[in-house]
Short mmCIF file of C-alpha atoms (C1' of nucleotides) in Angstrom, two decimals:
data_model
loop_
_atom_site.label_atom_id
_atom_site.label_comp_id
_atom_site.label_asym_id
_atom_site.label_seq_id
_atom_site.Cartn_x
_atom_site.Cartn_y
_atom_site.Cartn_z
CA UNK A 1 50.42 -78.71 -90.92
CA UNK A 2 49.07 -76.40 -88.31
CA UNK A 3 48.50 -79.56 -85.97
CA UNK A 4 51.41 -78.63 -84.41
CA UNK A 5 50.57 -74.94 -83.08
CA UNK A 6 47.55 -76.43 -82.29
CA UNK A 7 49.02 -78.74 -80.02
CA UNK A 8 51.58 -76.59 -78.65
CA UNK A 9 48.71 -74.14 -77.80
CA UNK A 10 46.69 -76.84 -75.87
CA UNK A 11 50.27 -77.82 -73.74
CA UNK A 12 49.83 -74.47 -72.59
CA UNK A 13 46.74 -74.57 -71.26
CA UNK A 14 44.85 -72.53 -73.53
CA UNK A 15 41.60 -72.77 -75.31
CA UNK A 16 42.03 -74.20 -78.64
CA UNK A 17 39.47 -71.71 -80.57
CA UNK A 18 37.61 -71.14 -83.38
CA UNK A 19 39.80 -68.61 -84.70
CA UNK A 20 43.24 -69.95 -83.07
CA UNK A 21 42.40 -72.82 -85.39
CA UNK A 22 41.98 -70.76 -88.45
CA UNK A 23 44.92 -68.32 -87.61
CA UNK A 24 47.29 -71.48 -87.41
CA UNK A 25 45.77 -72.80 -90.78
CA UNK A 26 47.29 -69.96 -92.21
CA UNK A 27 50.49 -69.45 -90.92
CA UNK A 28 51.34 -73.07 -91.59
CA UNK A 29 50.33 -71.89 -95.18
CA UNK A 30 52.93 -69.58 -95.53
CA UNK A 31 56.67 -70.83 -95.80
CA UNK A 32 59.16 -68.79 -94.34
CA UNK A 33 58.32 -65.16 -92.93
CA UNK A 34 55.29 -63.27 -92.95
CA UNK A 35 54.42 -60.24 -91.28
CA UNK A 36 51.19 -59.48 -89.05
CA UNK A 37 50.17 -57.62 -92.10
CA UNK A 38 50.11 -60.60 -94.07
CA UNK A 39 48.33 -62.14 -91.58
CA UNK A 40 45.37 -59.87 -91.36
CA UNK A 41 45.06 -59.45 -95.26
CA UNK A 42 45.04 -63.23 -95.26
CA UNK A 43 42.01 -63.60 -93.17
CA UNK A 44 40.26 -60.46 -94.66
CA UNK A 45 40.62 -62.30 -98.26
CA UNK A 46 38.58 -65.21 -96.86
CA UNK A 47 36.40 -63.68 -94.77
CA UNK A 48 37.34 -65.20 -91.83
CA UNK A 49 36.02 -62.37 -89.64
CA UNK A 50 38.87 -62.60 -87.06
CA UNK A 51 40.16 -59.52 -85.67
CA UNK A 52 43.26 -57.61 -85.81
CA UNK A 53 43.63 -57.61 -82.17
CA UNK A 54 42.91 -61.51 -82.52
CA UNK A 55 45.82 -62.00 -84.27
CA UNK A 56 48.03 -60.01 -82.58
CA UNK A 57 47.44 -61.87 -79.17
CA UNK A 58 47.49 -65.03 -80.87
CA UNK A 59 51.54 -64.08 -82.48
CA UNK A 60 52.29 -62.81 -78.85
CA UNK A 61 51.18 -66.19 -77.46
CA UNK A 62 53.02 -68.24 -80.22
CA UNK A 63 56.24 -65.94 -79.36
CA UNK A 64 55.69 -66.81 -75.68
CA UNK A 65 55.92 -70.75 -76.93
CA UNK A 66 58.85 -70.07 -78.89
CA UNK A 67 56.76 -71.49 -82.01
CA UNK A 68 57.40 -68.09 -83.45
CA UNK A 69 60.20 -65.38 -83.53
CA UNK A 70 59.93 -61.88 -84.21
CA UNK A 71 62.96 -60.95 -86.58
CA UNK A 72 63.98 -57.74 -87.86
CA UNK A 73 64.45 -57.41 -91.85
CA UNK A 74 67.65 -55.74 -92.92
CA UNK A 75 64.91 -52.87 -94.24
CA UNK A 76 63.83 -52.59 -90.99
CA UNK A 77 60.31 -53.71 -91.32
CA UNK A 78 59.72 -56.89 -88.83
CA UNK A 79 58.33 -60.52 -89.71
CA UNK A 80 57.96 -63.09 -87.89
CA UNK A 81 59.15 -66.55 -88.74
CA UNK A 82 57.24 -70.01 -87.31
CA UNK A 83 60.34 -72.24 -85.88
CA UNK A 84 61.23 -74.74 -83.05
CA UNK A 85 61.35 -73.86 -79.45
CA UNK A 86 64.88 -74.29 -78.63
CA UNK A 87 67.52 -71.76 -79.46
CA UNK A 88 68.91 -70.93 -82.81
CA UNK A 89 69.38 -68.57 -85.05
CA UNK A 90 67.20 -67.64 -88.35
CA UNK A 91 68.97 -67.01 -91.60
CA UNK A 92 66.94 -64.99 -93.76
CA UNK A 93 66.63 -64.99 -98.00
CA UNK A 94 66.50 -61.28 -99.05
CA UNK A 95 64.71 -62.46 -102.36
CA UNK A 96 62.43 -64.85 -101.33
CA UNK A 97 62.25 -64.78 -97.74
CA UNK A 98 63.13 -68.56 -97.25
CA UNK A 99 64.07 -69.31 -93.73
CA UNK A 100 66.65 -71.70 -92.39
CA UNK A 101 67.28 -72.24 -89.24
CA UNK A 102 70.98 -72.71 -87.77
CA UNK A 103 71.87 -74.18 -84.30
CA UNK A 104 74.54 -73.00 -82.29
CA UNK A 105 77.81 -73.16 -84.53
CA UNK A 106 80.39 -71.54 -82.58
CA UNK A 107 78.84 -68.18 -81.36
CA UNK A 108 79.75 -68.85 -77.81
CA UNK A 109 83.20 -68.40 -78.60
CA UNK A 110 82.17 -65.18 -80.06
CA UNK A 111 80.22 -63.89 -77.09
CA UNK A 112 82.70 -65.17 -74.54
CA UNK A 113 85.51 -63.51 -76.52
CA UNK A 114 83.47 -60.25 -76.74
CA UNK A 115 83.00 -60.48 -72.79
CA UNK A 116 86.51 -60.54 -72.30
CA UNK A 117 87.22 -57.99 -74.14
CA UNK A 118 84.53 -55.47 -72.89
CA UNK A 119 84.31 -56.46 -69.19
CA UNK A 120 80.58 -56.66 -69.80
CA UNK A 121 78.36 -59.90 -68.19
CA UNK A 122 76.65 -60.89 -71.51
CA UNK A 123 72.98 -62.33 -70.83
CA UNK A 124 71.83 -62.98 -74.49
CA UNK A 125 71.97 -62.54 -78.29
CA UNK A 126 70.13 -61.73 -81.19
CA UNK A 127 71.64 -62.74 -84.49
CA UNK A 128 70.30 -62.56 -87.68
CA UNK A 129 71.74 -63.81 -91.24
CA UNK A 130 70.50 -62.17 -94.40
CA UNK A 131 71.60 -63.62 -97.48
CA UNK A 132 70.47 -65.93 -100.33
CA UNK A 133 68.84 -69.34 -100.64
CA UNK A 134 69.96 -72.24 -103.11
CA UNK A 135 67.34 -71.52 -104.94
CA UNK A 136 67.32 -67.69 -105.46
CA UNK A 137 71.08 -68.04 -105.77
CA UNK A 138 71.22 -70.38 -108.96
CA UNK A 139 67.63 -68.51 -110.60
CA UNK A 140 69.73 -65.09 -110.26
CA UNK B 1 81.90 -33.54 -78.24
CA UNK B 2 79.46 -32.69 -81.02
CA UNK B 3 82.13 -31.65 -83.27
CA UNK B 4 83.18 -35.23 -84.73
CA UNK B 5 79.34 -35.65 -85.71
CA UNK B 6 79.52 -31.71 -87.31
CA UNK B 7 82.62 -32.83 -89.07
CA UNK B 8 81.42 -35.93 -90.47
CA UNK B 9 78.49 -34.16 -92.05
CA UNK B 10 80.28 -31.30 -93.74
CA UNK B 11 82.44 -33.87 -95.23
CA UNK B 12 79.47 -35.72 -96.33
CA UNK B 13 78.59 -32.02 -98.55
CA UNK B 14 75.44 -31.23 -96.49
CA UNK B 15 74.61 -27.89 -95.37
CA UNK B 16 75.42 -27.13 -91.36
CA UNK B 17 72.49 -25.59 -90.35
CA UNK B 18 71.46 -24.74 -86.71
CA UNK B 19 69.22 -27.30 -86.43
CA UNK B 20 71.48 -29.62 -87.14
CA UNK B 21 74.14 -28.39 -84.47
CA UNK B 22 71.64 -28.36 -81.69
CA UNK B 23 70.14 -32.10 -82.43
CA UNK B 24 74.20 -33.32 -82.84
CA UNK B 25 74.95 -31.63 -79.18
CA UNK B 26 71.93 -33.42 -77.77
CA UNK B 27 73.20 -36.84 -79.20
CA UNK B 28 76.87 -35.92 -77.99
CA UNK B 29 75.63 -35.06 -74.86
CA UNK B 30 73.60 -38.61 -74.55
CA UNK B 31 75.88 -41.42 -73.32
CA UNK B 32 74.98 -45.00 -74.45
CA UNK B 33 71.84 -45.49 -76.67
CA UNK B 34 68.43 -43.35 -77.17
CA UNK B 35 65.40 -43.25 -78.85
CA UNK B 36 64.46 -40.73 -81.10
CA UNK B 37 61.69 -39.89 -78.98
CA UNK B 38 64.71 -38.83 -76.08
CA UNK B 39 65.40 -36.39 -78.46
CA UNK B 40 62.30 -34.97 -79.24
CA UNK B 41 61.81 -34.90 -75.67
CA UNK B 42 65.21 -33.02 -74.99
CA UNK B 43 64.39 -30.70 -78.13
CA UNK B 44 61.18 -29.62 -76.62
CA UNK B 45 62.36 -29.56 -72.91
CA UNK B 46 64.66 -26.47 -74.13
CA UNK B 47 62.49 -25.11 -76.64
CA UNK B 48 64.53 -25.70 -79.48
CA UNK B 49 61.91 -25.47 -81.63
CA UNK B 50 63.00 -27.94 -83.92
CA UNK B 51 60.31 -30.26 -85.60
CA UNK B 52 59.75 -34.39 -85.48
CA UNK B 53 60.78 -34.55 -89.18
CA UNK B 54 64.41 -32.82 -88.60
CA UNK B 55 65.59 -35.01 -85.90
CA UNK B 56 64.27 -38.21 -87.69
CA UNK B 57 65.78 -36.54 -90.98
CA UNK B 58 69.27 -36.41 -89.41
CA UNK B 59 69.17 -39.60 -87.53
CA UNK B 60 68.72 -41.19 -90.89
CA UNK B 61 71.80 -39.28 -92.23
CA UNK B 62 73.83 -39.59 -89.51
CA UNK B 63 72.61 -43.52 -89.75
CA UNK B 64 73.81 -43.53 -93.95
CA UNK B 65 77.49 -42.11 -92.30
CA UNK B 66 77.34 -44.77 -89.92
CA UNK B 67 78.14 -42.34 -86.93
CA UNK B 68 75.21 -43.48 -85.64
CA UNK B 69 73.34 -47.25 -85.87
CA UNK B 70 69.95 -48.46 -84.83
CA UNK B 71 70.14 -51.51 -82.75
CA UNK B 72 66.53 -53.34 -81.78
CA UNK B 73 66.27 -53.24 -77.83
CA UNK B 74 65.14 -56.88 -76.31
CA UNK B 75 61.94 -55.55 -75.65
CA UNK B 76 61.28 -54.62 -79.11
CA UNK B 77 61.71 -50.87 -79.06
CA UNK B 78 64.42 -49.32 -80.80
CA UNK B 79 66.92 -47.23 -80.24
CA UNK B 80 70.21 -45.22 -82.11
CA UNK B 81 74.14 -45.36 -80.54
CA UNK B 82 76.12 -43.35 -81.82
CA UNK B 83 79.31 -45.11 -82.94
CA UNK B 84 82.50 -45.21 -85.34
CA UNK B 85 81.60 -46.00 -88.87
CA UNK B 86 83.63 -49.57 -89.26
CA UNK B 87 81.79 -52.46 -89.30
CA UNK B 88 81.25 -53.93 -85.68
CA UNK B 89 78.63 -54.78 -83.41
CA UNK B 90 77.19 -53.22 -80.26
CA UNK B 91 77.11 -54.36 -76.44
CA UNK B 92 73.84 -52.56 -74.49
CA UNK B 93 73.73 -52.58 -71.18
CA UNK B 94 70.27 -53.54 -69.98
CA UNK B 95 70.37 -52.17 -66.46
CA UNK B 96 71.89 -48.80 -67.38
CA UNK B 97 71.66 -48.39 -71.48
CA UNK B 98 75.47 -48.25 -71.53
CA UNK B 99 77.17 -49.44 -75.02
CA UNK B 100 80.48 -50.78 -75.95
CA UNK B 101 81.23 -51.64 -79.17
CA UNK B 102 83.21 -54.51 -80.52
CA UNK B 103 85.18 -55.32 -83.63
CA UNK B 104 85.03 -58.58 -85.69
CA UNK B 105 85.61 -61.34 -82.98
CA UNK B 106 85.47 -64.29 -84.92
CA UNK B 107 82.12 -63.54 -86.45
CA UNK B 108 83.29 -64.81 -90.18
CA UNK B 109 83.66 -68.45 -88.60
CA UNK B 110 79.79 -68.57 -87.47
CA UNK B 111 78.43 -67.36 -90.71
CA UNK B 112 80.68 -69.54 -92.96
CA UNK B 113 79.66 -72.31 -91.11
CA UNK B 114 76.17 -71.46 -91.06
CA UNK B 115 76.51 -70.85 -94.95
CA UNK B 116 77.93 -74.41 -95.21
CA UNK B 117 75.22 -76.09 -93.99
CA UNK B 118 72.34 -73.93 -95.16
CA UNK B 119 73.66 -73.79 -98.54
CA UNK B 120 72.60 -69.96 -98.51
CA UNK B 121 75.04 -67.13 -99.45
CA UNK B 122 75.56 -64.70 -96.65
CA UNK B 123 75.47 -61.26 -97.35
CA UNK B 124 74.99 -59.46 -94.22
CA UNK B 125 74.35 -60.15 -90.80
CA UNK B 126 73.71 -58.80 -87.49
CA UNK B 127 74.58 -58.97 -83.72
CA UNK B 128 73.52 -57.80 -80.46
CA UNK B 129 74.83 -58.37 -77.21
CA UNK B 130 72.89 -57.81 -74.11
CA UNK B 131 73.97 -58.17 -70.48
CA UNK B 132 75.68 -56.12 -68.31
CA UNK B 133 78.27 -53.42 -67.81
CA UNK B 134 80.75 -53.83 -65.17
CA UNK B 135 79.52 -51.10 -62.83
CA UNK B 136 75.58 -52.36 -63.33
CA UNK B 137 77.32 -56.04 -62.44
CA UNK B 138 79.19 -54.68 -59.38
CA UNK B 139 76.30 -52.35 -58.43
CA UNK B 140 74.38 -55.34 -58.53
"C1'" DG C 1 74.50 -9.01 -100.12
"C1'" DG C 2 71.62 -11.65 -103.53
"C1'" DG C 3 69.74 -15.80 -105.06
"C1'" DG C 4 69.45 -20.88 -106.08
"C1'" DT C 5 68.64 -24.69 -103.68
"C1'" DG C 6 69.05 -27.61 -99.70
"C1'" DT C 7 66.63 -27.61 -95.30
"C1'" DT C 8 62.95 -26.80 -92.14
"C1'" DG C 9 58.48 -27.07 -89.30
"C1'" DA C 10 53.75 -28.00 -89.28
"C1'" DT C 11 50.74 -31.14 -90.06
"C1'" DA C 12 48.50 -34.98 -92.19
"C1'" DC C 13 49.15 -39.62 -92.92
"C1'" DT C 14 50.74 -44.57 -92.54
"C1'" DT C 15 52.09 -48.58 -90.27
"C1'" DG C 16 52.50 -51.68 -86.49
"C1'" DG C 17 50.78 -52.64 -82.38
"C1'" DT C 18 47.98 -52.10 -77.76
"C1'" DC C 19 43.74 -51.20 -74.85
"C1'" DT C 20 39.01 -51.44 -73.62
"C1'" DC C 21 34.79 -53.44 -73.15
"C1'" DA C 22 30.57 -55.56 -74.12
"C1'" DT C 23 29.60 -60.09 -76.14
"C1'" DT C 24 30.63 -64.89 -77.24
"C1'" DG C 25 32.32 -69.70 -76.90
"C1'" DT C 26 35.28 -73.19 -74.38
"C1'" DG C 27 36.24 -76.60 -71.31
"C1'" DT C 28 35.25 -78.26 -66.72
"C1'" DG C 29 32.67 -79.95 -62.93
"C1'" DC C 30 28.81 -82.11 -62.17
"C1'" DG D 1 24.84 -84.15 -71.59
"C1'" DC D 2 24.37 -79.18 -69.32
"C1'" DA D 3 25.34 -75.10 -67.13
"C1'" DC D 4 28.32 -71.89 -65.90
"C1'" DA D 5 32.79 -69.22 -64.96
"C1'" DC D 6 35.85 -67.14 -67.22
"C1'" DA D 7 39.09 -67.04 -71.15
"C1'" DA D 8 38.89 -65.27 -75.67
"C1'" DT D 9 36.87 -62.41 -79.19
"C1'" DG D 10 35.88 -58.33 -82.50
"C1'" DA D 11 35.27 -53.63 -83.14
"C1'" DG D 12 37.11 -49.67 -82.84
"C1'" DA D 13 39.54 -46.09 -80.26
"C1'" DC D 14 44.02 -45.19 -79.24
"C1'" DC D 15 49.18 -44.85 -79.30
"C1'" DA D 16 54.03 -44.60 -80.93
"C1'" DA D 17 57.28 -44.42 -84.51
"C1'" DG D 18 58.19 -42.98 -88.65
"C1'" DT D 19 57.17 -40.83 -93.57
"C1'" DA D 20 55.27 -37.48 -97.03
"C1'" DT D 21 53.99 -32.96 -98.44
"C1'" DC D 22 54.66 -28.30 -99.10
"C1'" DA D 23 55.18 -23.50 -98.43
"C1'" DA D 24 58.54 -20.71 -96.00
"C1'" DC D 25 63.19 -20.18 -94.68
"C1'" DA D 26 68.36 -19.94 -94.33
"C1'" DC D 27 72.93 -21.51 -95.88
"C1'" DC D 28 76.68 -20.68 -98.60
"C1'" DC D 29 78.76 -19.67 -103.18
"C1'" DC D 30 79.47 -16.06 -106.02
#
DNA sequence: GGGGTGTTGATACTTGGTCTCATTGTGTGC
DNA sequence: GCACACAATGAGACCAAGTATCAACACCCC
């Protein structure tokens, strides 16, 4: 589950820690997004004694990785979502919070199109799909 | 220059009070995006003496009209651009904040094809491009 | 020009995140 | 195996962005 942050973390030449350890337990836990809140009332249930701050550095370090992505809810509130390094794009159930993950499917033409058009150098992207999952979809 | 934004919220039955004209000629007199903090800032700089709650109070009205969107900066902050109320999607400028905006550009193809293979309905999305505007390329 | 009601400013509060610093625990070299 | 340098930690102060509350105010219809 959470062997693979762990071993992510130790390619990058950090110490593998007491409460890295823990804080990976319980974000491989949690399917699809959670928030940093989550996070921290998930550790204060148990007692695990780990710091806000601990958690925080530890999601910063995961985001460095790419192991993690920040995304921005449609409500405006932001949650991050575990996922693989390379890039992609995150679509997001509004009812359950499900995440897929999509590889490229045709957005260059988009951005290369929207280049043209503006006379602007485009250097990234950020796109995020909010919808419904299979599941939520047929439970209506 | 303020006048469209003054229009758009008579029409939209609200009262045109003087707060209200001296926060929409601060945003008209902004080019590209801003933080509501820039306008706090500009409000205070010239003693307006107009409070936190008002400008945030507006931007979120202006933001229901859509003559005005917040867009999530790379670096996490975020930030308003004013903008024309059809759906589209916004080009920043990361050298000099500058935004163009762009209509559909083939948009519908990504998310139907991301829908197809995710099996998810897609309700809403949303794009940002970053890079650079022509005179931040040329100016190197 | 009076009055109902939408709007305002001050201020307290919340949420999400960062900083600091003394203390602790890891991994490395030996 | 052990010691030690230094990365990592937790607690709590701090910060920024945004929201809630509420009495006082001002717009605009009549």
């Amino acid at each position: 589950m959470s062997d693979e942050l762990l071993r992510a973390l130790d390619q990058a030449g950090v110490r593998l820690t007491g409460p890295r350890r823990e804080i990976a337990a319980l974000i491989a836990k949690r399917n699809g997004h959670f928030t940093a809140a989550d996070l921290i009332a998930d550790a204060s249930k148990r007692r695990l004694g780990v710091g806000r701050a601990t958690i925080f550095r530890l999601l910063d370090l995961l985001a460095e990785q790419g192991l993690v992505e920040r995304v921005d809810l449609p409500d405006g509130r932001h949650a991050y979502v575990p996922c693989e390094p390379s890039h992609h794009h995150h679509l997001v159930c509004v009812a359950c919070g499900a995440i897929a993950e999509v590889e490229d499917c045709g957005i260059d033409a988009v951005t290369s199109e929207a280049s043209r058009r503006s006379g602007f150098t485009i250097e990234s992207h950020r796109l995020e799909l909010f919808g419904r999952c299979p599941n939520c979809r047929s439970a209506n």
